[in-house]
């Protein structure tokens, strides 16, 4: 096989590819960046924030061990894997083959929908990239520095690839966390495997045929969204490893005739800005723009839960005529439709993607916490009565997807109107959640599964990962957590 830019034989004849054809392609530019990615070129501020993003994700993963979806997923993967396995599953005291463990660990991070989000990319990048680099780094016995370098590379590329679509993937019904996450994981895996530029191009082309993620799950609260980031992580590792051994992938993975953006966006492809993917790459750090979730629900609902929470004391249980929630048009499909399911969630996942439920929970309890995911909470008659009063209307003035804002108006029976707007959601650029806040959130989540001493060990290992190893961190995370029954 020839190198990219040279004639290459494939079955059926010679395909001529010249340097001018290939070097300007997006996959070639990203491959060049991945090959030369070096942790010493990452500013200290970015590396510090990256370790805290990792810490946040792992705390959520520990909390997720308490839910039934974790046990049921592990049971299925355990059956597929058989008795073998050498990679720890977070908080379960069990090991699976690498790709199965990666899928499981990603599900634990994303399962409660409490993980970080890049606002303009509308993507949960950590939930796929971290399990991918942790799993592959552990297999390779890589250093913590190598793990962190690959993690930042995956984050920087996945967030930009998502942002270039201008929110289009959600509008068509694709979940960028699964779809785009596969490409960020592919580039991170390619770096860990030390692939050259040509093979890293191939790896991205291979990922094009295995990346996936449908949002049909939002129609009925199905669990499949939880699976997307793990599948993306496993796909990225698979694509990079196949490329390492000479498997040939398409050279124009993104902008080709049937590349990612044209094939998945259709007419919305015209609104894409692929220049965003490489603009400032290696100089401007999107990792710093990743938003930490202060609420365990879809990011599109946070402003409504917060606004309602702030109005809770002023409301104080007074009779309500109706509640109006002003929602960014680009978020309506995900968190307001279909209306009947948003008013009466039938499971925790539907509750997390419901503006009416978020408003009702915020009003009743002052904030939306993991307790809102218990069946007793989303089946509570008083909460459902409040949710039934919520009308979602589009707000064309919302600065979406730059911010996931929202506004709540409560019309009381006595004629008063209580209103609060959150144009910039907590955790977004402009309202950042600090590293210290992340540590508090980590302990809140981890304490649901492990004691303080073990949580301390995890925190220290993650924040000092540059002086540790991937394998040591994996073993620490795999220690059996206490188990409860939560649905």
Short mmCIF file of C-alpha atoms in Angstrom, two decimals:
data_model
loop_
_atom_site.label_atom_id
_atom_site.label_comp_id
_atom_site.label_asym_id
_atom_site.label_seq_id
_atom_site.Cartn_x
_atom_site.Cartn_y
_atom_site.Cartn_z
CA UNK A 1 0.00 0.00 0.00
CA UNK A 2 1.33 3.43 -0.87
CA UNK A 3 1.26 6.44 1.40
CA UNK A 4 -1.41 9.09 1.19
CA UNK A 5 -0.60 11.37 -1.73
CA UNK A 6 0.93 8.50 -3.75
CA UNK A 7 -0.80 6.09 -6.16
CA UNK A 8 -2.49 3.30 -4.22
CA UNK A 9 -3.67 -0.08 -5.45
CA UNK A 10 -7.04 -1.33 -4.33
CA UNK A 11 -9.08 -4.25 -5.48
CA UNK A 12 -10.53 -3.38 -8.89
CA UNK A 13 -7.71 -1.14 -10.08
CA UNK A 14 -5.49 1.81 -9.39
CA UNK A 15 -6.91 4.84 -7.60
CA UNK A 16 -4.79 7.91 -8.23
CA UNK A 17 -4.46 10.29 -5.33
CA UNK A 18 -2.21 13.31 -5.58
CA UNK A 19 -0.88 15.45 -2.79
CA UNK A 20 -3.08 18.36 -3.85
CA UNK A 21 -6.12 16.08 -3.58
CA UNK A 22 -5.44 14.91 -0.07
CA UNK A 23 -3.51 17.33 2.11
CA UNK A 24 -6.31 19.90 2.33
CA UNK A 25 -8.88 17.33 3.41
CA UNK A 26 -10.07 17.64 6.96
CA UNK A 27 -9.03 14.11 7.90
CA UNK A 28 -5.48 14.86 6.74
CA UNK A 29 -5.30 18.06 8.76
CA UNK A 30 -6.59 16.32 11.88
CA UNK A 31 -4.22 13.41 11.32
CA UNK A 32 -1.25 15.76 11.10
CA UNK A 33 -2.33 17.42 14.33
CA UNK A 34 -2.79 14.09 16.11
CA UNK A 35 0.62 12.78 15.07
CA UNK A 36 2.33 15.84 16.51
CA UNK A 37 0.17 16.27 19.63
CA UNK A 38 2.51 16.65 22.61
CA UNK A 39 1.53 17.16 26.23
CA UNK A 40 4.35 19.64 26.69
CA UNK A 41 2.57 21.91 24.22
CA UNK A 42 -0.63 21.88 26.30
CA UNK A 43 -0.77 24.86 28.69
CA UNK A 44 -0.78 24.04 32.40
CA UNK A 45 -4.23 25.63 32.81
CA UNK A 46 -5.68 23.29 30.18
CA UNK A 47 -4.05 20.21 31.70
CA UNK A 48 -5.38 21.14 35.14
CA UNK A 49 -8.90 21.66 33.83
CA UNK A 50 -8.69 18.39 31.90
CA UNK A 51 -7.89 16.44 35.08
CA UNK A 52 -10.90 18.02 36.77
CA UNK A 53 -13.15 17.11 33.85
CA UNK A 54 -11.92 13.55 34.25
CA UNK A 55 -12.56 13.68 37.99
CA UNK A 56 -16.12 14.89 37.44
CA UNK A 57 -16.81 12.03 35.03
CA UNK A 58 -15.42 9.36 37.34
CA UNK A 59 -17.45 10.60 40.29
CA UNK A 60 -20.58 10.27 38.17
CA UNK A 61 -19.52 6.78 37.11
CA UNK A 62 -19.26 5.73 40.76
CA UNK A 63 -22.73 7.13 41.48
CA UNK A 64 -24.14 5.25 38.47
CA UNK A 65 -23.15 1.91 39.99
CA UNK A 66 -26.20 2.25 42.24
CA UNK A 67 -28.73 2.16 39.40
CA UNK A 68 -30.33 -0.87 37.80
CA UNK A 69 -29.26 0.13 34.30
CA UNK A 70 -25.64 -0.44 35.33
CA UNK A 71 -26.22 -3.94 36.66
CA UNK A 72 -28.36 -4.98 33.71
CA UNK A 73 -25.87 -3.68 31.17
CA UNK A 74 -23.01 -5.41 32.93
CA UNK A 75 -24.97 -8.67 32.93
CA UNK A 76 -25.34 -8.50 29.16
CA UNK A 77 -21.71 -7.63 28.55
CA UNK A 78 -20.60 -10.31 30.99
CA UNK A 79 -22.54 -12.94 29.03
CA UNK A 80 -21.01 -11.77 25.74
CA UNK A 81 -17.50 -11.70 27.17
CA UNK A 82 -17.58 -15.06 28.88
CA UNK A 83 -15.24 -15.72 31.80
CA UNK A 84 -12.28 -13.72 30.43
CA UNK A 85 -11.28 -10.11 30.78
CA UNK A 86 -8.40 -8.02 32.06
CA UNK A 87 -9.80 -4.50 32.27
CA UNK A 88 -11.53 -3.25 35.43
CA UNK A 89 -15.14 -2.07 35.36
CA UNK A 90 -15.54 1.05 37.47
CA UNK A 91 -16.95 0.28 40.91
CA UNK A 92 -17.90 -3.33 40.22
CA UNK A 93 -14.92 -5.45 41.25
CA UNK A 94 -15.10 -7.24 37.90
CA UNK A 95 -13.03 -7.29 34.72
CA UNK A 96 -14.04 -7.51 31.07
CA UNK A 97 -12.18 -7.61 27.76
CA UNK A 98 -10.96 -4.13 26.89
CA UNK A 99 -13.68 -3.04 24.46
CA UNK A 100 -16.45 -4.38 26.68
CA UNK A 101 -14.98 -2.62 29.70
CA UNK A 102 -14.74 0.60 27.68
CA UNK A 103 -18.41 0.33 26.70
CA UNK A 104 -19.42 -0.32 30.31
CA UNK A 105 -17.32 2.47 31.80
CA UNK A 106 -18.65 4.97 29.28
CA UNK A 107 -22.20 3.94 30.12
CA UNK A 108 -21.48 4.56 33.80
CA UNK A 109 -20.22 8.07 33.04
CA UNK A 110 -23.15 8.96 30.77
CA UNK A 111 -25.92 6.91 32.35
CA UNK A 112 -27.20 9.60 34.70
CA UNK A 113 -26.86 12.38 32.12
CA UNK A 114 -24.80 14.33 34.62
CA UNK A 115 -21.62 14.47 32.53
CA UNK A 116 -20.00 17.50 30.92
CA UNK A 117 -21.13 19.10 27.67
CA UNK A 118 -19.45 21.30 25.09
CA UNK A 119 -22.14 23.92 24.35
CA UNK A 120 -21.39 24.80 20.73
CA UNK A 121 -20.56 21.20 19.85
CA UNK A 122 -23.67 20.01 21.75
CA UNK A 123 -21.64 16.94 22.63
CA UNK A 124 -20.69 15.02 25.78
CA UNK A 125 -17.06 14.52 24.80
CA UNK A 126 -15.50 13.21 28.03
CA UNK A 127 -17.93 10.31 28.30
CA UNK A 128 -16.50 8.65 25.19
CA UNK A 129 -12.94 9.98 25.10
CA UNK A 130 -12.01 9.21 28.72
CA UNK A 131 -13.05 5.52 28.71
CA UNK A 132 -11.35 5.07 25.33
CA UNK A 133 -7.99 6.49 26.44
CA UNK A 134 -8.21 4.87 29.88
CA UNK A 135 -8.88 1.45 28.37
CA UNK A 136 -6.30 1.63 25.61
CA UNK A 137 -3.68 3.27 27.83
CA UNK A 138 -4.15 0.51 30.37
CA UNK A 139 -3.74 -2.12 27.64
CA UNK A 140 -0.55 -0.41 26.43
CA UNK A 141 0.75 0.15 29.99
CA UNK A 142 1.02 3.83 29.08
CA UNK A 143 1.97 6.61 31.42
CA UNK A 144 -0.48 9.04 32.91
CA UNK A 145 1.06 11.76 30.74
CA UNK A 146 0.27 9.76 27.61
CA UNK A 147 -3.28 9.22 28.82
CA UNK A 148 -3.78 12.93 29.50
CA UNK A 149 -2.25 13.95 26.18
CA UNK A 150 -4.60 11.62 24.27
CA UNK A 151 -7.58 12.76 26.33
CA UNK A 152 -7.02 16.43 25.49
CA UNK A 153 -6.48 15.56 21.83
CA UNK A 154 -9.78 13.67 21.73
CA UNK A 155 -11.60 16.50 23.49
CA UNK A 156 -10.21 19.21 21.24
CA UNK A 157 -11.14 17.38 18.04
CA UNK A 158 -14.53 15.95 19.06
CA UNK A 159 -15.82 19.30 20.33
CA UNK A 160 -14.77 21.09 17.14
CA UNK A 161 -16.22 18.41 14.87
CA UNK A 162 -19.51 18.76 16.72
CA UNK A 163 -19.50 22.56 16.62
CA UNK A 164 -19.01 22.62 12.85
CA UNK A 165 -22.51 21.14 12.38
CA UNK A 166 -24.13 24.19 14.02
CA UNK A 167 -26.57 22.02 15.97
CA UNK A 168 -27.66 20.19 12.81
CA UNK A 169 -27.14 16.64 14.04
CA UNK A 170 -29.77 17.01 16.76
CA UNK A 171 -32.24 18.47 14.27
CA UNK A 172 -31.91 15.43 12.01
CA UNK A 173 -32.07 13.00 14.94
CA UNK A 174 -28.44 12.00 15.42
CA UNK A 175 -26.72 12.10 18.79
CA UNK A 176 -23.33 13.82 18.37
CA UNK A 177 -21.98 12.14 21.51
CA UNK A 178 -22.12 8.79 19.74
CA UNK A 179 -21.68 9.91 16.16
CA UNK A 180 -18.95 12.54 16.54
CA UNK A 181 -17.51 10.95 19.65
CA UNK A 182 -16.25 8.07 17.53
CA UNK A 183 -13.96 10.39 15.59
CA UNK A 184 -12.51 12.06 18.68
CA UNK A 185 -11.84 8.62 20.15
CA UNK A 186 -10.29 7.46 16.88
CA UNK A 187 -7.80 10.33 16.87
CA UNK A 188 -6.98 9.82 20.56
CA UNK A 189 -6.47 6.09 20.01
CA UNK A 190 -4.34 6.75 16.93
CA UNK A 191 -2.06 8.94 19.05
CA UNK A 192 -1.69 6.29 21.74
CA UNK A 193 -0.90 3.70 19.09
CA UNK A 194 1.66 6.06 17.54
CA UNK A 195 0.10 5.86 14.08
CA UNK A 196 1.61 7.94 11.29
CA UNK A 197 -0.39 10.48 9.30
CA UNK A 198 -1.45 8.06 6.54
CA UNK A 199 -2.79 5.46 8.95
CA UNK A 200 -4.50 8.11 11.07
CA UNK A 201 -6.33 9.26 7.92
CA UNK A 202 -7.36 5.66 7.30
CA UNK A 203 -8.54 5.33 10.90
CA UNK A 204 -10.91 8.29 10.52
CA UNK A 205 -12.25 6.81 7.30
CA UNK A 206 -12.91 3.51 9.06
CA UNK A 207 -14.69 5.34 11.87
CA UNK A 208 -17.08 6.80 9.30
CA UNK A 209 -18.58 3.34 8.79
CA UNK A 210 -18.92 2.45 12.47
CA UNK A 211 -19.98 5.77 14.05
CA UNK A 212 -23.62 5.86 15.12
CA UNK A 213 -26.16 7.33 17.50
CA UNK A 214 -29.91 7.76 16.97
CA UNK A 215 -32.06 9.99 19.17
CA UNK A 216 -35.17 7.86 18.71
CA UNK A 217 -34.66 6.92 22.36
CA UNK A 218 -36.01 10.35 23.34
CA UNK A 219 -39.44 9.36 22.03
CA UNK A 220 -40.06 6.78 24.74
CA UNK A 221 -37.25 7.02 27.29
CA UNK A 222 -35.37 4.00 25.97
CA UNK A 223 -31.91 3.28 27.33
CA UNK A 224 -29.99 3.31 24.05
CA UNK A 225 -28.59 6.83 24.48
CA UNK A 226 -26.61 5.52 27.43
CA UNK A 227 -24.88 3.11 25.06
CA UNK A 228 -23.76 5.70 22.51
CA UNK A 229 -20.53 6.98 24.11
CA UNK A 230 -19.22 3.49 24.86
CA UNK A 231 -19.92 2.37 21.32
CA UNK A 232 -18.10 5.48 20.08
CA UNK A 233 -15.12 4.69 22.31
CA UNK A 234 -14.95 1.07 21.19
CA UNK A 235 -15.39 2.14 17.57
CA UNK A 236 -12.51 4.59 17.85
CA UNK A 237 -10.18 1.98 19.33
CA UNK A 238 -11.25 -0.53 16.68
CA UNK A 239 -10.79 1.91 13.80
CA UNK A 240 -7.32 2.98 14.93
CA UNK A 241 -6.18 -0.60 15.54
CA UNK A 242 -7.41 -1.79 12.15
CA UNK A 243 -5.64 1.12 10.49
CA UNK A 244 -2.46 0.22 12.37
CA UNK A 245 -2.52 -3.16 10.64
CA UNK A 246 -3.10 -1.74 7.17
CA UNK A 247 -6.88 -1.65 6.84
CA UNK A 248 -7.71 1.08 4.31
CA UNK A 249 -10.38 3.69 5.00
CA UNK A 250 -11.84 6.47 2.83
CA UNK A 251 -9.66 9.56 2.62
CA UNK A 252 -12.43 12.17 2.78
CA UNK A 253 -14.21 11.02 5.93
CA UNK A 254 -15.89 14.34 6.63
CA UNK A 255 -16.51 16.35 3.49
CA UNK A 256 -16.55 13.60 0.83
CA UNK A 257 -19.61 12.93 -1.32
CA UNK A 258 -20.85 10.41 1.26
CA UNK A 259 -18.73 11.74 4.11
CA UNK A 260 -19.96 12.41 7.62
CA UNK A 261 -21.49 15.84 7.14
CA UNK A 262 -23.14 15.45 3.70
CA UNK A 263 -24.54 12.00 4.46
CA UNK A 264 -25.85 12.75 7.95
CA UNK A 265 -27.06 16.33 7.56
CA UNK A 266 -28.55 16.47 4.07
CA UNK A 267 -29.68 20.02 3.32
CA UNK A 268 -28.32 21.25 6.66
CA UNK A 269 -24.81 20.54 5.37
CA UNK A 270 -24.95 23.94 3.68
CA UNK A 271 -25.01 25.57 7.12
CA UNK A 272 -21.90 23.75 8.32
CA UNK A 273 -18.65 25.57 8.87
CA UNK A 274 -15.91 22.97 8.57
CA UNK A 275 -13.32 25.68 9.04
CA UNK A 276 -14.27 25.67 12.73
CA UNK A 277 -12.71 22.23 13.12
CA UNK A 278 -9.13 23.36 12.60
CA UNK A 279 -9.42 27.06 13.50
CA UNK A 280 -7.06 27.66 16.41
CA UNK A 281 -6.42 23.94 16.84
CA UNK A 282 -3.43 23.60 19.15
CA UNK A 283 -3.62 27.28 20.14
CA UNK A 284 -7.19 27.93 21.30
CA UNK A 285 -8.31 25.29 23.79
CA UNK A 286 -11.92 24.13 23.65
CA UNK A 287 -11.29 21.97 26.71
CA UNK A 288 -11.61 25.19 28.72
CA UNK A 289 -15.06 25.77 27.20
CA UNK A 290 -16.50 22.42 28.26
CA UNK A 291 -19.42 22.99 30.62
CA UNK A 292 -19.77 21.00 33.83
CA UNK A 293 -23.32 19.96 34.64
CA UNK A 294 -24.72 21.32 37.89
CA UNK A 295 -27.98 19.42 37.28
CA UNK A 296 -28.28 15.65 36.54
CA UNK A 297 -30.42 16.05 33.43
CA UNK A 298 -30.22 17.05 29.80
CA UNK A 299 -28.28 20.29 29.57
CA UNK A 300 -31.20 21.88 27.72
CA UNK A 301 -33.29 21.69 30.94
CA UNK A 302 -30.83 23.20 33.40
CA UNK A 303 -31.84 26.84 33.03
CA UNK A 304 -35.47 25.89 33.69
CA UNK A 305 -34.70 23.86 36.81
CA UNK A 306 -32.53 26.69 38.11
CA UNK A 307 -35.03 29.42 37.24
CA UNK A 308 -37.86 27.51 38.91
CA UNK A 309 -35.67 26.82 41.92
CA UNK A 310 -34.96 30.51 42.33
CA UNK A 311 -38.70 31.28 42.09
CA UNK A 312 -39.59 28.55 44.59
CA UNK A 313 -39.52 30.71 47.72
CA UNK A 314 -41.46 33.56 46.11
CA UNK A 315 -44.09 31.09 44.90
CA UNK A 316 -44.37 29.36 48.29
CA UNK A 317 -47.17 27.04 47.22
CA UNK A 318 -49.65 29.67 46.00
CA UNK A 319 -52.35 28.54 43.49
CA UNK A 320 -51.07 28.66 39.91
CA UNK A 321 -53.06 29.41 36.76
CA UNK A 322 -50.34 28.39 34.30
CA UNK A 323 -46.57 28.27 33.80
CA UNK A 324 -44.82 29.32 30.59
CA UNK A 325 -41.33 28.05 29.77
CA UNK A 326 -39.56 29.91 26.95
CA UNK A 327 -37.30 27.36 25.23
CA UNK A 328 -34.66 27.78 22.49
CA UNK A 329 -36.23 26.46 19.25
CA UNK A 330 -33.27 24.15 18.70
CA UNK A 331 -33.96 22.39 22.01
CA UNK A 332 -37.73 21.98 21.70
CA UNK A 333 -37.68 18.53 20.09
CA UNK A 334 -35.44 17.07 22.75
CA UNK A 335 -37.04 18.41 25.94
CA UNK A 336 -40.59 19.49 25.08
CA UNK A 337 -41.83 16.89 22.59
CA UNK A 338 -43.87 14.72 22.61
CA UNK A 339 -45.80 16.76 25.12
CA UNK A 340 -47.65 13.92 26.85
CA UNK A 341 -44.43 12.09 27.71
CA UNK A 342 -42.79 15.28 28.98
CA UNK A 343 -45.74 15.99 31.30
CA UNK A 344 -45.82 12.49 32.79
CA UNK A 345 -42.41 10.80 32.59
CA UNK A 346 -42.61 7.01 32.70
CA UNK A 347 -38.97 6.55 33.70
CA UNK A 348 -35.98 8.51 34.96
CA UNK A 349 -34.65 9.11 31.46
CA UNK A 350 -37.83 10.78 30.31
CA UNK A 351 -37.74 12.88 33.47
CA UNK A 352 -34.23 14.07 32.65
CA UNK A 353 -35.36 15.23 29.22
CA UNK A 354 -38.47 17.07 30.32
CA UNK A 355 -38.71 20.83 30.78
CA UNK A 356 -42.10 20.50 32.55
CA UNK A 357 -40.70 18.00 35.06
CA UNK A 358 -37.58 20.11 35.60
CA UNK A 359 -39.68 23.21 36.30
CA UNK A 360 -41.97 21.30 38.64
CA UNK A 361 -39.05 19.76 40.55
CA UNK A 362 -37.30 23.11 40.86
CA UNK A 363 -40.44 24.75 42.21
CA UNK A 364 -41.17 22.03 44.76
CA UNK A 365 -37.68 21.36 46.07
CA UNK A 366 -35.56 24.37 45.15
CA UNK A 367 -33.18 22.33 42.98
CA UNK A 368 -32.99 19.26 40.76
CA UNK A 369 -30.74 16.55 42.22
CA UNK A 370 -30.12 12.84 41.64
CA UNK A 371 -33.03 12.21 44.01
CA UNK A 372 -35.31 13.51 41.23
CA UNK A 373 -34.47 10.35 39.28
CA UNK A 374 -36.07 8.02 41.83
CA UNK A 375 -39.44 6.53 40.79
CA UNK A 376 -41.04 8.07 43.88
CA UNK A 377 -40.03 11.49 42.57
CA UNK A 378 -41.17 11.30 38.95
CA UNK A 379 -44.37 9.52 39.97
CA UNK A 380 -45.20 12.02 42.73
CA UNK A 381 -48.76 13.38 42.18
CA UNK A 382 -47.97 16.91 43.40
CA UNK A 383 -44.97 17.22 41.09
CA UNK A 384 -46.98 15.91 38.14
CA UNK A 385 -49.78 18.40 38.86
CA UNK A 386 -47.26 21.22 38.59
CA UNK A 387 -45.72 19.75 35.45
CA UNK A 388 -49.14 19.65 33.79
CA UNK A 389 -49.37 23.45 34.11
CA UNK A 390 -46.18 24.03 32.10
CA UNK A 391 -46.49 25.23 28.50
CA UNK A 392 -43.32 25.22 26.41
CA UNK A 393 -43.07 27.99 23.83
CA UNK A 394 -40.16 28.71 21.45
CA UNK A 395 -37.92 31.66 22.24
CA UNK A 396 -36.34 32.90 18.98
CA UNK A 397 -34.18 35.37 20.93
CA UNK A 398 -32.29 32.60 22.77
CA UNK A 399 -28.55 32.50 22.05
CA UNK A 400 -28.56 28.78 21.21
CA UNK A 401 -26.44 26.65 20.93
CA UNK A 402 -23.86 29.03 22.35
CA UNK A 403 -25.84 28.89 25.58
CA UNK A 404 -28.61 26.60 26.80
CA UNK A 405 -30.72 29.33 28.34
CA UNK A 406 -34.32 29.40 29.49
CA UNK A 407 -37.01 31.55 31.02
CA UNK A 408 -39.90 30.68 33.36
CA UNK A 409 -43.09 32.72 33.93
CA UNK A 410 -45.55 31.67 36.63
CA UNK A 411 -49.03 33.18 36.44
CA UNK A 412 -50.63 32.91 39.87
CA UNK A 413 -54.35 32.69 40.50
CA UNK A 414 -54.27 36.07 42.32
CA UNK A 415 -52.96 37.80 39.18
CA UNK A 416 -49.31 38.05 40.12
CA UNK A 417 -46.65 36.91 37.67
CA UNK A 418 -43.33 35.51 38.87
CA UNK A 419 -40.58 35.47 36.26
CA UNK A 420 -36.93 34.58 36.03
CA UNK A 421 -34.61 34.22 33.04
CA UNK A 422 -31.37 32.28 32.87
CA UNK A 423 -30.00 33.36 29.45
CA UNK A 424 -26.65 31.74 30.23
CA UNK A 425 -26.86 28.35 31.88
CA UNK A 426 -24.64 27.59 34.87
CA UNK A 427 -21.45 25.91 33.77
CA UNK A 428 -21.33 27.58 30.37
CA UNK A 429 -18.57 30.00 29.34
CA UNK A 430 -19.38 33.19 31.18
CA UNK A 431 -20.77 31.28 34.18
CA UNK A 432 -18.07 28.68 34.75
CA UNK A 433 -18.12 26.05 37.44
CA UNK A 434 -14.74 26.20 39.14
CA UNK A 435 -12.35 23.35 39.76
CA UNK A 436 -13.21 23.65 43.44
CA UNK A 437 -16.90 23.25 42.58
CA UNK A 438 -16.03 20.11 40.61
CA UNK A 439 -14.32 18.62 43.65
CA UNK A 440 -17.46 19.23 45.73
CA UNK A 441 -19.61 17.60 43.04
CA UNK A 442 -17.20 14.66 42.84
CA UNK A 443 -17.49 13.92 46.55
CA UNK A 444 -21.29 14.25 46.45
CA UNK A 445 -21.47 11.67 43.68
CA UNK A 446 -18.73 9.33 44.86
CA UNK A 447 -20.17 9.21 48.38
CA UNK A 448 -23.19 7.37 47.00
CA UNK A 449 -20.94 4.40 46.23
CA UNK A 450 -17.67 4.51 48.19
CA UNK A 451 -16.35 5.78 51.48
CA UNK A 452 -14.45 9.06 51.85
CA UNK A 453 -11.05 7.36 52.08
CA UNK A 454 -11.46 5.62 48.74
CA UNK A 455 -12.86 8.79 47.16
CA UNK A 456 -9.73 10.60 48.38
CA UNK A 457 -7.53 8.01 46.69
CA UNK A 458 -9.40 8.40 43.39
CA UNK A 459 -9.25 12.18 43.55
CA UNK A 460 -5.51 12.20 44.23
CA UNK A 461 -4.79 9.69 41.46
CA UNK A 462 -6.75 11.64 38.87
CA UNK A 463 -5.50 15.11 39.73
CA UNK A 464 -1.91 13.81 39.81
CA UNK A 465 -2.27 11.61 36.74
CA UNK A 466 0.83 13.09 35.10
CA UNK A 467 2.89 11.33 37.75
CA UNK A 468 0.91 8.11 37.68
CA UNK A 469 -0.07 5.39 35.25
CA UNK A 470 -3.21 4.39 33.43
CA UNK A 471 -3.10 0.85 34.82
CA UNK A 472 -2.86 2.05 38.42
CA UNK A 473 -5.83 4.37 37.95
CA UNK A 474 -7.89 1.60 36.32
CA UNK A 475 -7.23 -0.80 39.19
CA UNK A 476 -8.18 1.84 41.75
CA UNK A 477 -11.42 2.62 39.93
CA UNK A 478 -12.33 -1.06 39.66
CA UNK A 479 -12.65 -1.61 43.41
CA UNK A 480 -16.10 -2.94 44.35
CA UNK A 481 -18.51 -0.21 45.46
CA UNK A 482 -21.41 -0.75 47.85
CA UNK A 483 -24.62 -1.51 46.02
CA UNK A 484 -28.20 -0.30 46.44
CA UNK A 485 -31.31 -0.91 44.37
CA UNK A 486 -32.26 2.16 42.33
CA UNK A 487 -34.20 2.19 39.09
#
